[in-house]
PDB file of C-alpha atoms in Angstrom:
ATOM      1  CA  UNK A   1      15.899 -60.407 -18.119  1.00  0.00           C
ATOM      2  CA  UNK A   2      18.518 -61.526 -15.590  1.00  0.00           C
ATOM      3  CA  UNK A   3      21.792 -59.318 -15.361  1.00  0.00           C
ATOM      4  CA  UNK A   4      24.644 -59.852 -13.580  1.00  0.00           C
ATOM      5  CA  UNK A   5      26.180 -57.086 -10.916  1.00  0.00           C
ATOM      6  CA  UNK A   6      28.898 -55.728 -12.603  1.00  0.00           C
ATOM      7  CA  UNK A   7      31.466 -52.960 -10.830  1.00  0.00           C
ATOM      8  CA  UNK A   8      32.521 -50.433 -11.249  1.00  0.00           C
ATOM      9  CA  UNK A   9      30.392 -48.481 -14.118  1.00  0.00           C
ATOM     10  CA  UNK A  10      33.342 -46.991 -15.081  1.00  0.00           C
ATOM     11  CA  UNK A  11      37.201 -46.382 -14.515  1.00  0.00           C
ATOM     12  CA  UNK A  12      39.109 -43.627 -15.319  1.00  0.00           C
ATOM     13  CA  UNK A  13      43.208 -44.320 -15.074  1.00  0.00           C
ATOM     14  CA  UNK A  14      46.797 -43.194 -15.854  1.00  0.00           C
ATOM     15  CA  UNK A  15      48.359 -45.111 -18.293  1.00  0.00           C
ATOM     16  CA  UNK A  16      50.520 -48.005 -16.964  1.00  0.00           C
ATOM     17  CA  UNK A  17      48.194 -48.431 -14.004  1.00  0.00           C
ATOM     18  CA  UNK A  18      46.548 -51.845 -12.860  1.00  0.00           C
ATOM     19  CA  UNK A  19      42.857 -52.206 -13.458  1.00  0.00           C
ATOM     20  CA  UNK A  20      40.394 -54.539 -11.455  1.00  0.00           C
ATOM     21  CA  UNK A  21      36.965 -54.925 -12.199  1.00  0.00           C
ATOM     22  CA  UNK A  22      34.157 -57.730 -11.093  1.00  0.00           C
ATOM     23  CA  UNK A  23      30.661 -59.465 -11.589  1.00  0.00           C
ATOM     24  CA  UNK A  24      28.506 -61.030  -9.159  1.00  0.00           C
ATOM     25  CA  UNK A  25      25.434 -63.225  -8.991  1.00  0.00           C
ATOM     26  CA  UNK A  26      22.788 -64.707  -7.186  1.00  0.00           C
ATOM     27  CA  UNK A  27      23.013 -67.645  -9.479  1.00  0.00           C
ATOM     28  CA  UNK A  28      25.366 -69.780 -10.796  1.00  0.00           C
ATOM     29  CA  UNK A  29      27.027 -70.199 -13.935  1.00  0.00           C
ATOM     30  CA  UNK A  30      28.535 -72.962 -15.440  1.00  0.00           C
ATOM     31  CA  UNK A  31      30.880 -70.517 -17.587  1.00  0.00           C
ATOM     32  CA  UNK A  32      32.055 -67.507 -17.192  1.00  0.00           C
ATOM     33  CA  UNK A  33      33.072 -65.293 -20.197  1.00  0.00           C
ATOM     34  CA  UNK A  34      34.876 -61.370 -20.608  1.00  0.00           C
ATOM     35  CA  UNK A  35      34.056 -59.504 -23.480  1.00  0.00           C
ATOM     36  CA  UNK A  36      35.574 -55.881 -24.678  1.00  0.00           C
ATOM     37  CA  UNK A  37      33.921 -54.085 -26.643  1.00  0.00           C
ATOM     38  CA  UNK A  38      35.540 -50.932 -28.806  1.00  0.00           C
ATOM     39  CA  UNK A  39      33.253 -48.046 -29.762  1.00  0.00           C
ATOM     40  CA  UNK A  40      31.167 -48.791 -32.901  1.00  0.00           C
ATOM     41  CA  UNK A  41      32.520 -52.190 -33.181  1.00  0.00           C
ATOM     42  CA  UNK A  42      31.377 -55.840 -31.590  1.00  0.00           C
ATOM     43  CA  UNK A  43      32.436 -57.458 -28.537  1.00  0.00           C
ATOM     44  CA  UNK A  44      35.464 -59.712 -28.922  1.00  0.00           C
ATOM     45  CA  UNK A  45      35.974 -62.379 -26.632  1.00  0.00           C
ATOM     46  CA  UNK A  46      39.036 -61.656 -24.108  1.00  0.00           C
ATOM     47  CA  UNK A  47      38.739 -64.534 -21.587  1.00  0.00           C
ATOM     48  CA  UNK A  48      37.121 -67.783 -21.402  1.00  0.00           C
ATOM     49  CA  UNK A  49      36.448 -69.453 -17.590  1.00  0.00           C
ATOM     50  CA  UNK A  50      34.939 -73.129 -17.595  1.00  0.00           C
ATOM     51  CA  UNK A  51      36.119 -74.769 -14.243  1.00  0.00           C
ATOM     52  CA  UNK A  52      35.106 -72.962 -10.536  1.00  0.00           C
ATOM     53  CA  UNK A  53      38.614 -71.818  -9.187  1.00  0.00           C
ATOM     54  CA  UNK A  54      40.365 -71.349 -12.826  1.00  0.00           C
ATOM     55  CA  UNK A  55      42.717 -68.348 -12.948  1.00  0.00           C
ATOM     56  CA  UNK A  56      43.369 -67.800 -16.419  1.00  0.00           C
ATOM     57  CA  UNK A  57      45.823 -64.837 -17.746  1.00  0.00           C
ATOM     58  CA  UNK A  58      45.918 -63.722 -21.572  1.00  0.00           C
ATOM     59  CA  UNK A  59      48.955 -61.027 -22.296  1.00  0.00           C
ATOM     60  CA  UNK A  60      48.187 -58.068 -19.209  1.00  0.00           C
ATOM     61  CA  UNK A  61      45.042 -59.386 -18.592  1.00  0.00           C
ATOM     62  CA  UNK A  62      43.853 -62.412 -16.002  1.00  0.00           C
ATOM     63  CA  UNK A  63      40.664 -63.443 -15.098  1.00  0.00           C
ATOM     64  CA  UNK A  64      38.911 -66.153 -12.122  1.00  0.00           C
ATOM     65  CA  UNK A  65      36.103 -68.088 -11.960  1.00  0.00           C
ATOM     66  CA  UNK A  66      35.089 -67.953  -8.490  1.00  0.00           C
ATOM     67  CA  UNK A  67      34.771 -70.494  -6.264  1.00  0.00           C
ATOM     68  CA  UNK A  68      31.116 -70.484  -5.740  1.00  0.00           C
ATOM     69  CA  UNK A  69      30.659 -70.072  -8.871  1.00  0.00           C
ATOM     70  CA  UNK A  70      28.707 -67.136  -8.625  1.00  0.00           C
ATOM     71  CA  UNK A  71      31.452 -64.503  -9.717  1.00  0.00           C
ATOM     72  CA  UNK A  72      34.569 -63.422 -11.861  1.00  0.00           C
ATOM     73  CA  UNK A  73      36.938 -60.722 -11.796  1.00  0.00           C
ATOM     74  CA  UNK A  74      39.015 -59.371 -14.161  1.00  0.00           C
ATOM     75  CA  UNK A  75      42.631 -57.683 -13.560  1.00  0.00           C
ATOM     76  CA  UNK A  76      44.661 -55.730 -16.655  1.00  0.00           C
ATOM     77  CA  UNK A  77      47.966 -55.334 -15.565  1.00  0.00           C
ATOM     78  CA  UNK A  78      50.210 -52.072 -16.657  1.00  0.00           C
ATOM     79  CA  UNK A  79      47.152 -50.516 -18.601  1.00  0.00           C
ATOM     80  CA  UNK A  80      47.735 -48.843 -22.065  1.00  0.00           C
ATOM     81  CA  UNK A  81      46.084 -46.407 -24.035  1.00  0.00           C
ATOM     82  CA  UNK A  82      44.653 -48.932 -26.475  1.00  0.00           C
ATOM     83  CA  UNK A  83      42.502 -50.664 -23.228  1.00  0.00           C
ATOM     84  CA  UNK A  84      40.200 -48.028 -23.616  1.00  0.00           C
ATOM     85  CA  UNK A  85      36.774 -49.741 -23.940  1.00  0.00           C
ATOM     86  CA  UNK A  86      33.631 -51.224 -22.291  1.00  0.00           C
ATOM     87  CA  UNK A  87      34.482 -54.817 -20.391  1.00  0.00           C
ATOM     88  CA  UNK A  88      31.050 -57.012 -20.634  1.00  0.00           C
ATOM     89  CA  UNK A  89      31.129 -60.144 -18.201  1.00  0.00           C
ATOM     90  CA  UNK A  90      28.806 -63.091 -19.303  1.00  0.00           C
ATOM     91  CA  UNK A  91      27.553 -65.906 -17.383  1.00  0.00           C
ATOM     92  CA  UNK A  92      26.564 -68.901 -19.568  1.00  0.00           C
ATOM     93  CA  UNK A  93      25.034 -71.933 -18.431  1.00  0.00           C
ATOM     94  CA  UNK A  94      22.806 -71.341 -15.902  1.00  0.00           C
ATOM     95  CA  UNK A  95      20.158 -73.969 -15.519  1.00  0.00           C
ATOM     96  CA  UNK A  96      18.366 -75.104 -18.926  1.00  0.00           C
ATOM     97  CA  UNK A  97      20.131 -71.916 -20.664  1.00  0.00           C
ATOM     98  CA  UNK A  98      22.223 -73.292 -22.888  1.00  0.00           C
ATOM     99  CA  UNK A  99      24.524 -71.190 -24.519  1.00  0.00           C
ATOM    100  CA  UNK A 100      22.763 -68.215 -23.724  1.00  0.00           C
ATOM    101  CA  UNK A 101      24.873 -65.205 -22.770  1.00  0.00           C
ATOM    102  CA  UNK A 102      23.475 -63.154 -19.164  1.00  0.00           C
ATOM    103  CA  UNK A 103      25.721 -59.844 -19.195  1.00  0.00           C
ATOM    104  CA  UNK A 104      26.603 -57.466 -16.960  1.00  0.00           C
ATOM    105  CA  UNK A 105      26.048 -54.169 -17.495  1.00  0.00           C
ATOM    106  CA  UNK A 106      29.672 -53.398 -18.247  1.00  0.00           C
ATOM    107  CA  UNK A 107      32.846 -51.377 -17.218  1.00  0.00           C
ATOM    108  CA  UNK A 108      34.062 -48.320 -19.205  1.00  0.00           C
ATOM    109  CA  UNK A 109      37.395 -47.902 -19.332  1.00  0.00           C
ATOM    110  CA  UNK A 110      39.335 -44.798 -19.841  1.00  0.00           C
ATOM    111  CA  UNK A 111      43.023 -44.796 -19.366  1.00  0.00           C
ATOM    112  CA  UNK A 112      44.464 -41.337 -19.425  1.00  0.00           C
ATOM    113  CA  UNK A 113      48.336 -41.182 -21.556  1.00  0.00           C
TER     114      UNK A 113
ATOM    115  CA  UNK B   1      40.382 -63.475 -41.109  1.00  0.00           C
ATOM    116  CA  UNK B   2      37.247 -62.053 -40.275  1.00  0.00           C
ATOM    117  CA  UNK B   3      34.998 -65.049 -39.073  1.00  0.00           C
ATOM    118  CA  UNK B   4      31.297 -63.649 -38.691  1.00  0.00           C
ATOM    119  CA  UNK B   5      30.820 -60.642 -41.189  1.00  0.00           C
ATOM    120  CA  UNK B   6      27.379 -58.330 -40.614  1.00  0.00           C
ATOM    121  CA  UNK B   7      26.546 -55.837 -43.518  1.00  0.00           C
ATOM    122  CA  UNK B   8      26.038 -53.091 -44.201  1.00  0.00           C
ATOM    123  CA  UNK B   9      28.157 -51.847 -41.247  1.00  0.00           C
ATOM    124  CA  UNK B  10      25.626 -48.257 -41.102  1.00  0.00           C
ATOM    125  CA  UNK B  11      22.484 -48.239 -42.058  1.00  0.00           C
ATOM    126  CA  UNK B  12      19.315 -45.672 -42.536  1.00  0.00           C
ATOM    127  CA  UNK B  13      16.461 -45.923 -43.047  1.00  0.00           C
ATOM    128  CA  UNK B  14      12.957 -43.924 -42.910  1.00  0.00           C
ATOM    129  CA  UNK B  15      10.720 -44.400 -40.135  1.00  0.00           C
ATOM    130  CA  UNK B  16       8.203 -47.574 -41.167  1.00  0.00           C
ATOM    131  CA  UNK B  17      10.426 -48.630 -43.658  1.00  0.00           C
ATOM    132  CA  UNK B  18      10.909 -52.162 -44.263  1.00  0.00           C
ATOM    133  CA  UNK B  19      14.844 -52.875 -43.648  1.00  0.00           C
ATOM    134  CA  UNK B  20      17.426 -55.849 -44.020  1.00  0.00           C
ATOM    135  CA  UNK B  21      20.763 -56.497 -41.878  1.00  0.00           C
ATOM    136  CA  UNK B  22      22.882 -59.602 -43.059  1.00  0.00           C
ATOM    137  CA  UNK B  23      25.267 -61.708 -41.169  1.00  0.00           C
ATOM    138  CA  UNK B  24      27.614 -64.404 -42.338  1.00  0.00           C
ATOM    139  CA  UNK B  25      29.943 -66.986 -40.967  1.00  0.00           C
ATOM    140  CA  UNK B  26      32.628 -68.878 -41.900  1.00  0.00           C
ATOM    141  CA  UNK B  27      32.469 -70.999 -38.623  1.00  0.00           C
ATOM    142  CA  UNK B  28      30.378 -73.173 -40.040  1.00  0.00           C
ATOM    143  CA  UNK B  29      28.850 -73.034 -36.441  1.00  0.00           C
ATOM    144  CA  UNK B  30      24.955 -74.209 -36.013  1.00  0.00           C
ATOM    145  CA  UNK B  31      23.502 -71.549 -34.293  1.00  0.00           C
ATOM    146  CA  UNK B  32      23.714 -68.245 -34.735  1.00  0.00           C
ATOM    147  CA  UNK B  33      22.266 -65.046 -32.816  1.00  0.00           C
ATOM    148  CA  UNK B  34      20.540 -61.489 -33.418  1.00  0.00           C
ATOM    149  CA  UNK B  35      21.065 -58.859 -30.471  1.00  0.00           C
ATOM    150  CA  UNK B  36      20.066 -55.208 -30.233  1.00  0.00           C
ATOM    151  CA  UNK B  37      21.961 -53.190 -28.339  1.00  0.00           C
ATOM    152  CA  UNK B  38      21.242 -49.706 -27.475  1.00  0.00           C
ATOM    153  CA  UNK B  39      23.975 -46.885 -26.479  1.00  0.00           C
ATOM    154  CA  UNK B  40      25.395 -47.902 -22.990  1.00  0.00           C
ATOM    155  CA  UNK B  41      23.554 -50.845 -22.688  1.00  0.00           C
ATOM    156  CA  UNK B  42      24.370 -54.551 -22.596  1.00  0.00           C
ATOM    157  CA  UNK B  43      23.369 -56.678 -26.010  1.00  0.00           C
ATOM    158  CA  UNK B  44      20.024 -57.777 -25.695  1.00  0.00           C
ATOM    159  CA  UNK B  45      19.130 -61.529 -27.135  1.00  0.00           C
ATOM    160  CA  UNK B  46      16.356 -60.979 -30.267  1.00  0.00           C
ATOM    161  CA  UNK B  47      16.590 -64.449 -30.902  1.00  0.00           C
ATOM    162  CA  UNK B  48      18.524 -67.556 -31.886  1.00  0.00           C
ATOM    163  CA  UNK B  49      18.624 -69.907 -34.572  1.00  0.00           C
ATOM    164  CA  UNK B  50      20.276 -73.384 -33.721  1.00  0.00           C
ATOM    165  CA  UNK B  51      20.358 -75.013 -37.283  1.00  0.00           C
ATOM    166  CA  UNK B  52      17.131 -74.643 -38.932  1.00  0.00           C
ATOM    167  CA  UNK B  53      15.051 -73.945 -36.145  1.00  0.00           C
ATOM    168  CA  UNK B  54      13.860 -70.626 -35.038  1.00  0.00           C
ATOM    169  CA  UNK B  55      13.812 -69.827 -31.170  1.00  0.00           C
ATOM    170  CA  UNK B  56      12.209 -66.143 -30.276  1.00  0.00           C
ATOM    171  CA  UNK B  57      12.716 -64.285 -27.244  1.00  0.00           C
ATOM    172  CA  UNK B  58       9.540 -64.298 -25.269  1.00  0.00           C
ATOM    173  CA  UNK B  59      10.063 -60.273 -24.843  1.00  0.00           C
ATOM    174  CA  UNK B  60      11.321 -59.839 -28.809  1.00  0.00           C
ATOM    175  CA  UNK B  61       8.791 -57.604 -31.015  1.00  0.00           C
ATOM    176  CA  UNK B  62       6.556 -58.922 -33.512  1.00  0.00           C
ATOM    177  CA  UNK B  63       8.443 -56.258 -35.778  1.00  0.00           C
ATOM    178  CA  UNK B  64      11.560 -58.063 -36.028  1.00  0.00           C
ATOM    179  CA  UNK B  65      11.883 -61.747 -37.975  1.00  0.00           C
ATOM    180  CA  UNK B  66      14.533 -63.530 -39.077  1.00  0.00           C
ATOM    181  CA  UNK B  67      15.776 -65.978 -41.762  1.00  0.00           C
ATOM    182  CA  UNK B  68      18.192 -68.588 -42.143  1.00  0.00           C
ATOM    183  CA  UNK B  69      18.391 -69.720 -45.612  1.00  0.00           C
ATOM    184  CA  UNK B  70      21.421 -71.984 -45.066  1.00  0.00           C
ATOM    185  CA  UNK B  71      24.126 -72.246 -42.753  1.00  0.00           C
ATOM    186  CA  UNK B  72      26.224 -69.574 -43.253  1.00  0.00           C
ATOM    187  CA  UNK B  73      23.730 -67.330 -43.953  1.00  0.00           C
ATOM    188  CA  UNK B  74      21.368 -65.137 -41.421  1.00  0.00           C
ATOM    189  CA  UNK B  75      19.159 -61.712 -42.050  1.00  0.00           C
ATOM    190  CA  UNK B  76      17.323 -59.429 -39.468  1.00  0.00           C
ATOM    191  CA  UNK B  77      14.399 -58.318 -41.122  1.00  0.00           C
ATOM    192  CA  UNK B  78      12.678 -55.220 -38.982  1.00  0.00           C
ATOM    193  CA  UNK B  79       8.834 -54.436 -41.155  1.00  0.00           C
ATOM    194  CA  UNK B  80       8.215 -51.349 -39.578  1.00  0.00           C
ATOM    195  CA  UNK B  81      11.431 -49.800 -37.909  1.00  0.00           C
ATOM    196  CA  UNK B  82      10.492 -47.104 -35.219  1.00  0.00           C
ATOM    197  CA  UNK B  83      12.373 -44.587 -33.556  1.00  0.00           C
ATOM    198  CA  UNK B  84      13.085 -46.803 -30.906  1.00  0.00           C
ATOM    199  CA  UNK B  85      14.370 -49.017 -33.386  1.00  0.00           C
ATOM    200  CA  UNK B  86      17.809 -47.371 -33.610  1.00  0.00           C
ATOM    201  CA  UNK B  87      20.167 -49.261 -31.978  1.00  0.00           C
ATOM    202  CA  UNK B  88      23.219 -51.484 -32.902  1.00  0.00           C
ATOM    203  CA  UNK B  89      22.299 -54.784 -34.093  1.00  0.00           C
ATOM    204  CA  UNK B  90      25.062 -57.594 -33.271  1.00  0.00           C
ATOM    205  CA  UNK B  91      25.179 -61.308 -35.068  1.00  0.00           C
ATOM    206  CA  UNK B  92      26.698 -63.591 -33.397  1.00  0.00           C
ATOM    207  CA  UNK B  93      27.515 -67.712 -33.800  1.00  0.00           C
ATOM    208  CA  UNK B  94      28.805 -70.448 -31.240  1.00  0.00           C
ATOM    209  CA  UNK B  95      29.343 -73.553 -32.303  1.00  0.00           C
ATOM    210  CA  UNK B  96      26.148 -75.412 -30.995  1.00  0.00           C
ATOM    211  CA  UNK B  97      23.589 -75.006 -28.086  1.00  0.00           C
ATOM    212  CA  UNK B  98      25.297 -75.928 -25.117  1.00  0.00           C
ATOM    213  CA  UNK B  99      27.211 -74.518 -21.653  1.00  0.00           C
ATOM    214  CA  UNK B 100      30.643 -74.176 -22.766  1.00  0.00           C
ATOM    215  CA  UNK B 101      30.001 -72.996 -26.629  1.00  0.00           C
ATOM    216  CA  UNK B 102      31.735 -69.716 -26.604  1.00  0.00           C
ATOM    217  CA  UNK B 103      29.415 -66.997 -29.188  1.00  0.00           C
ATOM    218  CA  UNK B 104      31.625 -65.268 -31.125  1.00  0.00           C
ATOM    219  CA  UNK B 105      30.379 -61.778 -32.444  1.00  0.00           C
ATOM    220  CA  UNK B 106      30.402 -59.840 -35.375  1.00  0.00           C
ATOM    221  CA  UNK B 107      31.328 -56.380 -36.058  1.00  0.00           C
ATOM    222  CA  UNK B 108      27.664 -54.935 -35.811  1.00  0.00           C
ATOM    223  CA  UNK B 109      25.308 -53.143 -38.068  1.00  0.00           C
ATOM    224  CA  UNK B 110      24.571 -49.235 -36.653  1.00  0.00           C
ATOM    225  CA  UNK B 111      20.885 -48.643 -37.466  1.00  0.00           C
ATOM    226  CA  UNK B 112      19.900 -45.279 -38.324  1.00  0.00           C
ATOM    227  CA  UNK B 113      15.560 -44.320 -38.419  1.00  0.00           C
ATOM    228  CA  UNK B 114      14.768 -41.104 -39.842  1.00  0.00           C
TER     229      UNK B 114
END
């Protein structure tokens, strides 16, 4: 199925450093959503992006819905040990789709104390 | 509070096995999902059941069904797990069927085949 472009693959930083990671597509989305995902656990919703142009912060982390509506990035600010993780993007909404979920192919994270 | 609950959270099983993964939700949200994800990978959709009505993946195995005896309520049944079958199986819910309903996942069952 459809993926979205997701960058980078992976990330390895120094603890306290700023992270920035983004998700393209050819198509738009109605919604844009950022997941993390811990090892052996589920992916818990970090980020929720309805409108095109909403910049949306939670704690260290913000996220945009771009303007075209065809991407998002997401920023952690003053990373910590306890970002460690894969990031999933998910674009929701595009045509008849409904709630159905197109990921990216996510971002590990590895942030170095 | 934990809001959608999957159990076991490991399970094995022998190859061609018949094998059961449960998911509940206290949500009371009307649809709920079944991915497989693989190490690495992004969660894949199995399928999706909004209320009472059962909506397949076009690409989704004939080895894996599903049941939704009420509401809260959803199993992944797999007849004849393979090799390939190993994987992580997610449940997740969203409140109904449209753009904006956020799905909200579970912890994840980790599928072992012998």
């Amino acid at each position: 199925g459809q993926q979205l472009n997701q960058s980078p693959q992976s990330m390895f930083i120094q603890e306290g450093e700023d992270v920035s990671m983004n998700c393209t597509s050819s198509s738009i989305f109605n919604t844009w959503l950022w997941y993390k995902q811990d090892p052996g656990e589920g992916p818990v919703l970090l980020i929720a992006l309805y409108k095109a142009g909403e910049l949306t912060s939670n704690g260290r982390l913000t996220a945009q819905f771009g303007i075209t509506r065809k991407d998002s990035f997401l920023n952690i600010s003053a990373s910590i040990p306890s970002d460690v993780g894969i990031y999933f993007c998910a674009g929701q909404g595009a045509e008849t789709s409904g709630s159905r979920l197109t990921f990216g192919e996510g971002t590990q994270l590895t942030v170095n104390p | 509070d934990a809001m959608v609950i999957q159990n076991p959270r490991y399970q094995v099983t022998q190859f061609g096995k018949p094998v059961t993964l449960s998911c509940s939700q206290t949500l009371n949200h009307n649809v709920m999902y079944w991915y497989q994800q693989k190490s690495s990978q992004a969660p894949k959709l199995l399928f999706h059941y909004y209320d009472k009505d059962f909506n397949n993946e076009a690409d989704t195995p004939d080895n894996f069904q599903s049941r939704r005896p009420n509401t809260s309520f959803c199993f992944l049944d797999i007849r004849s797990p393979g090799l390939g079958d190993a994987a992580m199986y997610l449940c997740a819910t969203s409140r109904d069927w449209l753009a904006r309903d956020t799905q909200y996942f579970g912890p994840g069952t980790r599928l072992t085949v012998l």
